[in-house]
């Protein structure tokens, strides 16, 4: 919501973009922009309501899909039960009891959440998000025709739009960051690239990389579990600033264009009118809050360093008092957040510097000293490095 307000002001002043980079919420926004969405269209999509009158987003916290018999037989829960051997009970009786117990857990709505957490890595299923986002990528006009992007891969999206889109995700199997774009993962479906980037660990089920999605940078990652990019890099603006070889292999040659980072800042208050501040989090899961605090504490140092070094390239968007999964947001709170994004962008663009180039020029034949962006990008890419970001160069 806050990105929508910022984009309204940004485009309203005649600015455009050449490349897009997003993590989590930023991945969703960046992909809609790459698909030609205007801020007005994004706002309509984001305020959509279901048949029950509630925000369509509320359905994103769904009950896990039913487990197949094969999944249950091979489940960690079943193996745990089978590992408990009551010597006075015949094996065939014990196995039948375990089978009945696991089936009963899977059939119960509440216990299916628990099974989802244990077996699939998330308390909720995001299948409704995939369906909704697919429909958005196939809705509305585009270049004289209709949008038809939901079935495209990252490579096909680039070929169709010419927009360089990169989405950040975290490979928990390989303990490494994934920067997904038409160079690194051309055969990865765009819808699943977004789904991976937004998957808050333990909240939504992990995404397992499928063989049909091709390789990542020439490497087979089939079967790897992938979650929210914020786990490793919350604000990867350094990927647009650094021209270190390991970065340009992912992002392509450094561009001689201004770079702008849109940072969701939960420390900046969202004001309503002149005298009222909105500072509550209705409906926010305690689990999400805890996970975010852990992620921010353990991985925030990388992002904090580059944000401080390149603060002149960062527009801070207020979000204090709003929850990461606050999908039941009232119209009043939504409007205040959109307005805050619009005002924050106006404040940034009205600064004397305005949109500016990064201070470091592209490397010439002679090696230049390593910059903070080089060091941080290298650290993030080598080790992996926390809330969604959107970046517009």
mmCIF file of C-alpha atoms in Angstrom:
data_model
loop_
_atom_site.group_PDB
_atom_site.id
_atom_site.type_symbol
_atom_site.label_atom_id
_atom_site.label_comp_id
_atom_site.label_asym_id
_atom_site.label_seq_id
_atom_site.Cartn_x
_atom_site.Cartn_y
_atom_site.Cartn_z
ATOM 1 C CA UNK A 1 0.000 0.000 0.000
ATOM 2 C CA UNK A 2 2.755 2.441 0.884
ATOM 3 C CA UNK A 3 4.565 1.617 -2.372
ATOM 4 C CA UNK A 4 1.416 2.550 -4.306
ATOM 5 C CA UNK A 5 1.397 6.037 -2.813
ATOM 6 C CA UNK A 6 5.098 6.468 -3.507
ATOM 7 C CA UNK A 7 4.670 5.314 -7.107
ATOM 8 C CA UNK A 8 1.763 7.721 -7.629
ATOM 9 C CA UNK A 9 4.023 10.645 -6.800
ATOM 10 C CA UNK A 10 7.023 9.231 -8.665
ATOM 11 C CA UNK A 11 5.206 8.669 -11.957
ATOM 12 C CA UNK A 12 3.070 11.770 -11.484
ATOM 13 C CA UNK A 13 6.228 13.855 -11.767
ATOM 14 C CA UNK A 14 7.095 12.314 -15.098
ATOM 15 C CA UNK A 15 9.686 9.787 -13.916
ATOM 16 C CA UNK A 16 9.967 6.243 -15.240
ATOM 17 C CA UNK A 17 12.173 3.196 -14.642
ATOM 18 C CA UNK A 18 14.615 0.994 -16.505
ATOM 19 C CA UNK A 19 15.262 -1.819 -14.045
ATOM 20 C CA UNK A 20 13.388 -3.163 -11.028
ATOM 21 C CA UNK A 21 14.614 -5.091 -8.000
ATOM 22 C CA UNK A 22 12.362 -6.276 -5.198
ATOM 23 C CA UNK A 23 12.263 -8.432 -2.088
ATOM 24 C CA UNK A 24 9.046 -9.802 -0.548
ATOM 25 C CA UNK A 25 6.428 -6.997 -0.708
ATOM 26 C CA UNK A 26 8.799 -5.224 -3.089
ATOM 27 C CA UNK A 27 8.833 -8.290 -5.342
ATOM 28 C CA UNK A 28 5.054 -8.121 -5.694
ATOM 29 C CA UNK A 29 5.125 -4.398 -6.473
ATOM 30 C CA UNK A 30 8.075 -4.644 -8.849
ATOM 31 C CA UNK A 31 6.429 -7.451 -10.827
ATOM 32 C CA UNK A 32 3.178 -5.501 -11.196
ATOM 33 C CA UNK A 33 5.184 -2.528 -12.453
ATOM 34 C CA UNK A 34 7.068 -4.740 -14.908
ATOM 35 C CA UNK A 35 3.685 -5.978 -16.169
ATOM 36 C CA UNK A 36 2.699 -2.386 -16.930
ATOM 37 C CA UNK A 37 0.503 -1.686 -13.927
ATOM 38 C CA UNK A 38 -0.114 1.956 -13.081
ATOM 39 C CA UNK A 39 -0.388 3.009 -9.418
ATOM 40 C CA UNK A 40 -4.130 3.432 -9.938
ATOM 41 C CA UNK A 41 -4.451 -0.142 -11.225
ATOM 42 C CA UNK A 42 -2.342 -1.441 -8.339
ATOM 43 C CA UNK A 43 -4.563 0.299 -5.805
ATOM 44 C CA UNK A 44 -7.690 -1.245 -7.363
ATOM 45 C CA UNK A 45 -6.045 -4.690 -7.212
ATOM 46 C CA UNK A 46 -4.913 -4.254 -3.619
ATOM 47 C CA UNK A 47 -8.330 -3.157 -2.311
ATOM 48 C CA UNK A 48 -10.165 -6.022 -3.995
ATOM 49 C CA UNK A 49 -12.702 -7.773 -1.771
ATOM 50 C CA UNK A 50 -14.020 -11.328 -1.812
ATOM 51 C CA UNK A 51 -17.609 -12.518 -1.844
ATOM 52 C CA UNK A 52 -17.680 -12.231 1.970
ATOM 53 C CA UNK A 53 -16.885 -8.520 1.782
ATOM 54 C CA UNK A 54 -13.435 -8.980 3.320
ATOM 55 C CA UNK A 55 -10.140 -8.117 1.667
ATOM 56 C CA UNK A 56 -9.070 -10.767 -0.817
ATOM 57 C CA UNK A 57 -5.749 -10.757 1.042
ATOM 58 C CA UNK A 58 -7.417 -12.363 4.070
ATOM 59 C CA UNK A 59 -7.657 -15.565 2.048
ATOM 60 C CA UNK A 60 -3.889 -15.682 1.682
ATOM 61 C CA UNK A 61 -3.680 -17.084 5.221
ATOM 62 C CA UNK A 62 -5.325 -20.294 4.066
ATOM 63 C CA UNK A 63 -5.644 -23.771 5.512
ATOM 64 C CA UNK A 64 -3.005 -26.078 3.995
ATOM 65 C CA UNK A 65 -4.161 -28.141 1.047
ATOM 66 C CA UNK A 66 -5.093 -31.748 1.847
ATOM 67 C CA UNK A 67 -2.197 -34.165 2.164
ATOM 68 C CA UNK A 68 -2.014 -37.098 -0.224
ATOM 69 C CA UNK A 69 -1.702 -40.639 1.094
ATOM 70 C CA UNK A 70 1.827 -40.731 -0.299
ATOM 71 C CA UNK A 71 2.774 -37.534 1.565
ATOM 72 C CA UNK A 72 1.391 -38.888 4.820
ATOM 73 C CA UNK A 73 3.173 -42.239 4.494
ATOM 74 C CA UNK A 74 6.499 -40.483 3.877
ATOM 75 C CA UNK A 75 5.893 -37.714 6.427
ATOM 76 C CA UNK A 76 8.205 -36.853 9.298
ATOM 77 C CA UNK A 77 5.184 -37.125 11.607
ATOM 78 C CA UNK A 78 4.607 -40.729 10.566
ATOM 79 C CA UNK A 79 8.296 -41.551 10.951
ATOM 80 C CA UNK A 80 8.248 -40.043 14.430
ATOM 81 C CA UNK A 81 5.279 -42.195 15.447
ATOM 82 C CA UNK A 82 6.826 -45.301 13.894
ATOM 83 C CA UNK A 83 9.950 -44.641 15.951
ATOM 84 C CA UNK A 84 7.996 -45.161 19.157
ATOM 85 C CA UNK A 85 7.727 -48.928 19.683
ATOM 86 C CA UNK A 86 5.398 -50.294 22.353
ATOM 87 C CA UNK A 87 6.746 -53.832 22.735
ATOM 88 C CA UNK A 88 3.462 -55.160 24.134
ATOM 89 C CA UNK A 89 1.544 -54.058 20.991
ATOM 90 C CA UNK A 90 1.885 -56.121 17.782
ATOM 91 C CA UNK A 91 3.673 -54.238 15.010
ATOM 92 C CA UNK A 92 0.810 -54.510 12.520
ATOM 93 C CA UNK A 93 -1.616 -53.065 15.090
ATOM 94 C CA UNK A 94 0.787 -50.278 15.997
ATOM 95 C CA UNK A 95 1.345 -49.275 12.351
ATOM 96 C CA UNK A 96 -2.402 -49.241 11.738
ATOM 97 C CA UNK A 97 -2.904 -46.989 14.767
ATOM 98 C CA UNK A 98 -0.213 -44.622 13.513
ATOM 99 C CA UNK A 99 -1.857 -44.514 10.092
ATOM 100 C CA UNK A 100 -5.261 -43.747 11.615
ATOM 101 C CA UNK A 101 -3.776 -41.054 13.864
ATOM 102 C CA UNK A 102 -1.931 -39.277 11.035
ATOM 103 C CA UNK A 103 -5.015 -39.450 8.816
ATOM 104 C CA UNK A 104 -7.091 -37.928 11.630
ATOM 105 C CA UNK A 105 -4.608 -35.081 12.075
ATOM 106 C CA UNK A 106 -4.603 -34.389 8.337
ATOM 107 C CA UNK A 107 -8.415 -34.340 8.228
ATOM 108 C CA UNK A 108 -8.721 -31.764 11.015
ATOM 109 C CA UNK A 109 -8.527 -28.112 9.954
ATOM 110 C CA UNK A 110 -6.604 -27.048 13.073
ATOM 111 C CA UNK A 111 -4.190 -29.976 13.125
ATOM 112 C CA UNK A 112 -3.642 -29.698 9.383
ATOM 113 C CA UNK A 113 -1.986 -26.334 10.100
ATOM 114 C CA UNK A 114 0.381 -28.119 12.470
ATOM 115 C CA UNK A 115 1.121 -30.776 9.878
ATOM 116 C CA UNK A 116 1.671 -28.027 7.321
ATOM 117 C CA UNK A 117 4.237 -26.398 9.579
ATOM 118 C CA UNK A 118 6.057 -29.676 10.222
ATOM 119 C CA UNK A 119 5.871 -31.156 6.731
ATOM 120 C CA UNK A 120 5.765 -28.123 4.425
ATOM 121 C CA UNK A 121 7.494 -25.457 6.476
ATOM 122 C CA UNK A 122 4.545 -23.111 6.940
ATOM 123 C CA UNK A 123 1.423 -22.772 9.111
ATOM 124 C CA UNK A 124 -0.576 -21.347 6.195
ATOM 125 C CA UNK A 125 -0.904 -22.162 2.502
ATOM 126 C CA UNK A 126 -0.417 -19.403 -0.091
ATOM 127 C CA UNK A 127 -2.315 -21.113 -2.914
ATOM 128 C CA UNK A 128 -4.894 -18.324 -2.990
ATOM 129 C CA UNK A 129 -2.115 -15.791 -3.398
ATOM 130 C CA UNK A 130 -0.808 -17.694 -6.426
ATOM 131 C CA UNK A 131 -4.300 -17.795 -7.962
ATOM 132 C CA UNK A 132 -4.954 -14.121 -7.232
ATOM 133 C CA UNK A 133 -1.589 -12.903 -8.497
ATOM 134 C CA UNK A 134 -1.888 -15.031 -11.633
ATOM 135 C CA UNK A 135 -5.244 -13.395 -12.363
ATOM 136 C CA UNK A 136 -3.724 -9.934 -11.875
ATOM 137 C CA UNK A 137 -0.948 -10.710 -14.358
ATOM 138 C CA UNK A 138 -3.637 -11.592 -16.913
ATOM 139 C CA UNK A 139 -5.952 -8.646 -16.204
ATOM 140 C CA UNK A 140 -6.275 -5.282 -17.878
ATOM 141 C CA UNK A 141 -4.945 -3.718 -21.080
ATOM 142 C CA UNK A 142 -1.324 -3.793 -22.167
ATOM 143 C CA UNK A 143 0.111 -2.201 -25.313
ATOM 144 C CA UNK A 144 -3.133 -2.331 -27.255
ATOM 145 C CA UNK A 145 -3.985 -5.843 -26.130
ATOM 146 C CA UNK A 146 -4.528 -7.671 -22.858
ATOM 147 C CA UNK A 147 -1.988 -8.673 -20.242
ATOM 148 C CA UNK A 148 -1.007 -12.312 -20.556
ATOM 149 C CA UNK A 149 1.980 -12.738 -18.237
ATOM 150 C CA UNK A 150 0.960 -15.352 -15.659
ATOM 151 C CA UNK A 151 2.256 -18.284 -17.701
ATOM 152 C CA UNK A 152 5.551 -16.625 -18.582
ATOM 153 C CA UNK A 153 9.035 -17.335 -17.306
ATOM 154 C CA UNK A 154 11.458 -14.608 -16.257
ATOM 155 C CA UNK A 155 13.164 -14.892 -19.631
ATOM 156 C CA UNK A 156 9.878 -14.594 -21.511
ATOM 157 C CA UNK A 157 8.769 -11.614 -19.422
ATOM 158 C CA UNK A 158 11.974 -9.771 -20.283
ATOM 159 C CA UNK A 159 11.595 -10.609 -23.974
ATOM 160 C CA UNK A 160 7.989 -9.341 -23.950
ATOM 161 C CA UNK A 161 8.477 -6.150 -21.916
ATOM 162 C CA UNK A 162 12.174 -5.267 -22.132
ATOM 163 C CA UNK A 163 12.060 -4.590 -18.377
ATOM 164 C CA UNK A 164 14.936 -5.984 -16.318
ATOM 165 C CA UNK A 165 13.207 -7.472 -13.276
ATOM 166 C CA UNK A 166 15.133 -9.112 -10.427
ATOM 167 C CA UNK A 167 13.501 -10.752 -7.402
ATOM 168 C CA UNK A 168 15.363 -11.833 -4.272
ATOM 169 C CA UNK A 169 14.690 -15.159 -2.535
ATOM 170 C CA UNK A 170 16.488 -17.377 -0.008
ATOM 171 C CA UNK A 171 17.577 -20.948 -0.733
ATOM 172 C CA UNK A 172 17.470 -22.582 2.705
ATOM 173 C CA UNK A 173 18.773 -25.886 1.352
ATOM 174 C CA UNK A 174 21.936 -24.304 -0.004
ATOM 175 C CA UNK A 175 21.947 -21.502 2.612
ATOM 176 C CA UNK A 176 22.392 -18.875 -0.108
ATOM 177 C CA UNK A 177 20.701 -15.912 -1.697
ATOM 178 C CA UNK A 178 18.920 -16.221 -5.045
ATOM 179 C CA UNK A 179 18.703 -13.180 -7.326
ATOM 180 C CA UNK A 180 16.123 -14.352 -9.846
ATOM 181 C CA UNK A 181 16.052 -12.656 -13.244
ATOM 182 C CA UNK A 182 16.282 -13.409 -16.966
ATOM 183 C CA UNK A 183 20.062 -13.919 -16.661
ATOM 184 C CA UNK A 184 20.216 -16.172 -13.624
ATOM 185 C CA UNK A 185 16.992 -18.200 -13.917
ATOM 186 C CA UNK A 186 15.413 -17.576 -17.338
ATOM 187 C CA UNK A 187 13.171 -20.671 -17.152
ATOM 188 C CA UNK A 188 11.750 -19.952 -13.700
ATOM 189 C CA UNK A 189 8.015 -19.077 -13.895
ATOM 190 C CA UNK A 190 7.463 -15.457 -12.922
ATOM 191 C CA UNK A 191 4.562 -16.334 -10.641
ATOM 192 C CA UNK A 192 6.722 -18.756 -8.633
ATOM 193 C CA UNK A 193 9.631 -16.326 -8.459
ATOM 194 C CA UNK A 194 7.277 -13.882 -6.722
ATOM 195 C CA UNK A 195 5.823 -16.641 -4.559
ATOM 196 C CA UNK A 196 9.292 -17.633 -3.363
ATOM 197 C CA UNK A 197 10.321 -14.056 -2.590
ATOM 198 C CA UNK A 198 7.241 -13.321 -0.432
ATOM 199 C CA UNK A 199 7.134 -16.563 1.577
ATOM 200 C CA UNK A 200 7.747 -15.549 5.202
ATOM 201 C CA UNK A 201 9.443 -18.563 6.846
ATOM 202 C CA UNK A 202 7.170 -20.720 9.039
ATOM 203 C CA UNK A 203 4.165 -18.549 8.106
ATOM 204 C CA UNK A 204 3.709 -19.766 4.525
ATOM 205 C CA UNK A 205 4.815 -23.145 3.242
ATOM 206 C CA UNK A 206 8.206 -23.367 1.583
ATOM 207 C CA UNK A 207 8.420 -23.478 -2.189
ATOM 208 C CA UNK A 208 10.281 -26.483 -3.552
ATOM 209 C CA UNK A 209 12.158 -25.727 -6.764
ATOM 210 C CA UNK A 210 10.798 -27.907 -9.559
ATOM 211 C CA UNK A 211 12.870 -29.567 -12.300
ATOM 212 C CA UNK A 212 10.816 -27.799 -14.966
ATOM 213 C CA UNK A 213 11.940 -24.412 -13.676
ATOM 214 C CA UNK A 214 15.417 -24.905 -15.099
ATOM 215 C CA UNK A 215 18.703 -24.099 -13.441
ATOM 216 C CA UNK A 216 19.877 -21.194 -11.326
ATOM 217 C CA UNK A 217 23.094 -19.746 -12.767
ATOM 218 C CA UNK A 218 23.782 -23.036 -14.497
ATOM 219 C CA UNK A 219 23.298 -25.028 -11.288
ATOM 220 C CA UNK A 220 20.642 -27.671 -10.701
ATOM 221 C CA UNK A 221 18.647 -26.629 -7.610
ATOM 222 C CA UNK A 222 15.775 -29.067 -8.104
ATOM 223 C CA UNK A 223 14.272 -30.013 -4.740
ATOM 224 C CA UNK A 224 15.763 -27.033 -2.894
ATOM 225 C CA UNK A 225 13.478 -25.288 -0.375
ATOM 226 C CA UNK A 226 13.113 -21.546 -1.058
ATOM 227 C CA UNK A 227 11.570 -18.852 1.167
ATOM 228 C CA UNK A 228 11.287 -15.063 1.603
ATOM 229 C CA UNK A 229 14.224 -13.104 0.202
ATOM 230 C CA UNK A 230 14.101 -10.891 3.284
ATOM 231 C CA UNK A 231 15.705 -13.721 5.230
ATOM 232 C CA UNK A 232 19.020 -12.887 3.532
ATOM 233 C CA UNK A 233 18.723 -9.396 2.091
ATOM 234 C CA UNK A 234 16.070 -6.955 3.131
ATOM 235 C CA UNK A 235 17.238 -3.995 1.046
ATOM 236 C CA UNK A 236 19.696 -5.100 -1.686
ATOM 237 C CA UNK A 237 20.231 -1.669 -3.251
ATOM 238 C CA UNK A 238 23.948 -2.436 -3.433
ATOM 239 C CA UNK A 239 23.232 -4.755 -6.372
ATOM 240 C CA UNK A 240 22.412 -1.652 -8.457
ATOM 241 C CA UNK A 241 25.375 0.334 -7.143
ATOM 242 C CA UNK A 242 28.276 -2.106 -7.187
ATOM 243 C CA UNK A 243 30.045 -3.006 -10.401
ATOM 244 C CA UNK A 244 32.106 -5.776 -8.827
ATOM 245 C CA UNK A 245 32.354 -8.714 -11.285
ATOM 246 C CA UNK A 246 30.351 -11.088 -9.085
ATOM 247 C CA UNK A 247 27.518 -8.531 -9.049
ATOM 248 C CA UNK A 248 27.473 -7.703 -12.763
ATOM 249 C CA UNK A 249 27.273 -11.424 -13.523
ATOM 250 C CA UNK A 250 23.869 -11.350 -11.816
ATOM 251 C CA UNK A 251 22.642 -7.887 -12.736
ATOM 252 C CA UNK A 252 24.375 -7.137 -16.035
ATOM 253 C CA UNK A 253 26.621 -4.118 -16.713
ATOM 254 C CA UNK A 254 26.199 -1.217 -14.333
ATOM 255 C CA UNK A 255 23.920 1.485 -15.756
ATOM 256 C CA UNK A 256 24.774 5.173 -15.816
ATOM 257 C CA UNK A 257 21.355 6.108 -14.439
ATOM 258 C CA UNK A 258 20.020 7.339 -11.086
ATOM 259 C CA UNK A 259 19.214 4.696 -8.473
ATOM 260 C CA UNK A 260 16.301 5.017 -6.063
ATOM 261 C CA UNK A 261 15.572 2.676 -3.170
ATOM 262 C CA UNK A 262 12.116 2.574 -1.580
ATOM 263 C CA UNK A 263 12.526 1.497 2.039
ATOM 264 C CA UNK A 264 9.543 0.491 4.186
ATOM 265 C CA UNK A 265 10.531 2.088 7.500
ATOM 266 C CA UNK A 266 8.533 0.798 10.472
ATOM 267 C CA UNK A 267 10.112 3.427 12.712
ATOM 268 C CA UNK A 268 8.547 6.330 10.824
ATOM 269 C CA UNK A 269 5.017 7.190 12.023
ATOM 270 C CA UNK A 270 2.067 7.289 9.670
ATOM 271 C CA UNK A 271 0.027 10.389 10.455
ATOM 272 C CA UNK A 272 -3.714 10.849 9.971
ATOM 273 C CA UNK A 273 -4.833 14.440 9.716
ATOM 274 C CA UNK A 274 -2.980 16.872 11.941
ATOM 275 C CA UNK A 275 -3.337 15.451 15.420
ATOM 276 C CA UNK A 276 -3.912 11.699 15.235
ATOM 277 C CA UNK A 277 -1.236 9.048 14.787
ATOM 278 C CA UNK A 278 -2.118 5.509 13.779
ATOM 279 C CA UNK A 279 0.057 3.177 15.814
ATOM 280 C CA UNK A 280 -1.750 -0.159 16.219
ATOM 281 C CA UNK A 281 -1.412 -3.582 14.606
ATOM 282 C CA UNK A 282 -4.825 -5.263 14.460
ATOM 283 C CA UNK A 283 -4.760 -8.842 13.265
ATOM 284 C CA UNK A 284 -0.960 -9.087 13.136
ATOM 285 C CA UNK A 285 0.327 -12.531 14.039
ATOM 286 C CA UNK A 286 2.634 -12.636 17.049
ATOM 287 C CA UNK A 287 4.622 -15.289 15.204
ATOM 288 C CA UNK A 288 5.247 -12.909 12.306
ATOM 289 C CA UNK A 289 6.342 -10.154 14.672
ATOM 290 C CA UNK A 290 8.801 -12.454 16.411
ATOM 291 C CA UNK A 291 10.206 -13.751 13.141
ATOM 292 C CA UNK A 292 10.634 -10.234 11.799
ATOM 293 C CA UNK A 293 12.456 -9.096 14.928
ATOM 294 C CA UNK A 294 14.783 -12.094 14.738
ATOM 295 C CA UNK A 295 15.474 -11.542 11.054
ATOM 296 C CA UNK A 296 16.011 -7.806 11.483
ATOM 297 C CA UNK A 297 18.358 -8.360 14.416
ATOM 298 C CA UNK A 298 20.485 -11.073 12.838
ATOM 299 C CA UNK A 299 20.689 -9.799 9.269
ATOM 300 C CA UNK A 300 20.028 -6.064 9.497
ATOM 301 C CA UNK A 301 23.683 -5.061 9.792
ATOM 302 C CA UNK A 302 24.370 -5.606 6.084
ATOM 303 C CA UNK A 303 21.429 -3.502 4.971
ATOM 304 C CA UNK A 304 22.030 -0.844 7.632
ATOM 305 C CA UNK A 305 25.582 -0.309 6.400
ATOM 306 C CA UNK A 306 24.623 0.242 2.781
ATOM 307 C CA UNK A 307 21.576 2.381 3.689
ATOM 308 C CA UNK A 308 23.751 4.664 5.794
ATOM 309 C CA UNK A 309 26.461 4.832 3.114
ATOM 310 C CA UNK A 310 23.977 5.639 0.336
ATOM 311 C CA UNK A 311 21.246 7.412 2.300
ATOM 312 C CA UNK A 312 20.919 10.000 -0.496
ATOM 313 C CA UNK A 313 19.543 7.212 -2.727
ATOM 314 C CA UNK A 314 16.892 6.032 -0.248
ATOM 315 C CA UNK A 315 13.305 7.260 0.096
ATOM 316 C CA UNK A 316 11.993 6.133 3.494
ATOM 317 C CA UNK A 317 8.304 5.215 3.463
ATOM 318 C CA UNK A 318 6.471 5.345 6.848
ATOM 319 C CA UNK A 319 4.840 2.164 8.143
ATOM 320 C CA UNK A 320 4.928 2.439 11.943
ATOM 321 C CA UNK A 321 2.064 0.586 13.581
ATOM 322 C CA UNK A 322 1.231 -1.510 10.521
ATOM 323 C CA UNK A 323 1.577 -5.291 10.459
ATOM 324 C CA UNK A 324 3.384 -7.347 7.851
ATOM 325 C CA UNK A 325 0.366 -9.620 7.493
ATOM 326 C CA UNK A 326 -2.324 -7.066 8.291
ATOM 327 C CA UNK A 327 -4.582 -8.152 5.472
ATOM 328 C CA UNK A 328 -7.782 -7.008 7.202
ATOM 329 C CA UNK A 329 -6.751 -3.349 7.014
ATOM 330 C CA UNK A 330 -9.597 -0.855 7.229
ATOM 331 C CA UNK A 331 -10.192 1.624 4.418
ATOM 332 C CA UNK A 332 -9.133 4.445 6.718
ATOM 333 C CA UNK A 333 -5.818 2.813 7.619
ATOM 334 C CA UNK A 334 -5.170 1.918 3.982
ATOM 335 C CA UNK A 335 -5.810 5.465 2.782
ATOM 336 C CA UNK A 336 -3.520 6.862 5.479
ATOM 337 C CA UNK A 337 -0.740 4.514 4.404
ATOM 338 C CA UNK A 338 -1.099 5.348 0.702
ATOM 339 C CA UNK A 339 -1.089 9.057 1.562
ATOM 340 C CA UNK A 340 2.025 8.610 3.701
ATOM 341 C CA UNK A 341 3.834 6.933 0.794
ATOM 342 C CA UNK A 342 2.845 9.753 -1.545
ATOM 343 C CA UNK A 343 4.038 12.427 0.885
ATOM 344 C CA UNK A 344 7.304 10.650 1.652
ATOM 345 C CA UNK A 345 8.143 10.390 -2.057
ATOM 346 C CA UNK A 346 7.284 14.061 -2.605
ATOM 347 C CA UNK A 347 9.551 14.990 0.295
ATOM 348 C CA UNK A 348 12.408 12.971 -1.204
ATOM 349 C CA UNK A 349 11.981 14.353 -4.734
ATOM 350 C CA UNK A 350 11.795 17.911 -3.402
ATOM 351 C CA UNK A 351 15.216 17.628 -1.778
ATOM 352 C CA UNK A 352 17.905 19.707 -3.532
ATOM 353 C CA UNK A 353 19.686 16.600 -4.794
ATOM 354 C CA UNK A 354 16.562 14.907 -6.160
ATOM 355 C CA UNK A 355 17.226 11.750 -8.158
ATOM 356 C CA UNK A 356 20.990 11.316 -8.338
ATOM 357 C CA UNK A 357 23.590 8.924 -9.647
ATOM 358 C CA UNK A 358 25.451 6.693 -7.189
ATOM 359 C CA UNK A 359 28.718 8.340 -6.206
ATOM 360 C CA UNK A 360 30.814 5.580 -7.742
ATOM 361 C CA UNK A 361 31.449 5.636 -11.485
ATOM 362 C CA UNK A 362 31.726 2.377 -13.462
ATOM 363 C CA UNK A 363 35.148 0.725 -13.254
ATOM 364 C CA UNK A 364 37.604 1.539 -15.955
ATOM 365 C CA UNK A 365 40.606 -0.461 -17.085
ATOM 366 C CA UNK A 366 42.373 0.468 -13.858
ATOM 367 C CA UNK A 367 40.842 -1.078 -10.758
ATOM 368 C CA UNK A 368 39.235 1.457 -8.424
ATOM 369 C CA UNK A 369 39.132 1.076 -4.635
ATOM 370 C CA UNK A 370 36.434 -1.209 -3.299
ATOM 371 C CA UNK A 371 33.337 0.625 -2.084
ATOM 372 C CA UNK A 372 30.841 -0.137 0.679
ATOM 373 C CA UNK A 373 28.406 -1.413 -1.962
ATOM 374 C CA UNK A 374 31.073 -3.783 -3.309
ATOM 375 C CA UNK A 375 31.894 -5.106 0.149
ATOM 376 C CA UNK A 376 28.271 -5.581 1.215
ATOM 377 C CA UNK A 377 27.181 -7.110 -2.089
ATOM 378 C CA UNK A 378 30.083 -9.548 -1.920
ATOM 379 C CA UNK A 379 29.219 -10.433 1.689
ATOM 380 C CA UNK A 380 25.542 -10.973 0.887
ATOM 381 C CA UNK A 381 26.240 -13.074 -2.194
ATOM 382 C CA UNK A 382 28.853 -15.205 -0.477
ATOM 383 C CA UNK A 383 27.168 -15.759 2.886
ATOM 384 C CA UNK A 384 23.644 -14.751 2.335
ATOM 385 C CA UNK A 385 22.819 -11.675 4.485
ATOM 386 C CA UNK A 386 15.577 -8.952 6.438
ATOM 387 C CA UNK A 387 10.625 -6.810 5.271
ATOM 388 C CA UNK A 388 10.079 -6.129 1.750
ATOM 389 C CA UNK A 389 11.751 -3.545 -0.421
ATOM 390 C CA UNK A 390 11.229 -2.072 -3.813
ATOM 391 C CA UNK A 391 13.982 -0.487 -5.858
ATOM 392 C CA UNK A 392 13.744 1.683 -8.950
ATOM 393 C CA UNK A 393 16.841 2.743 -10.918
#
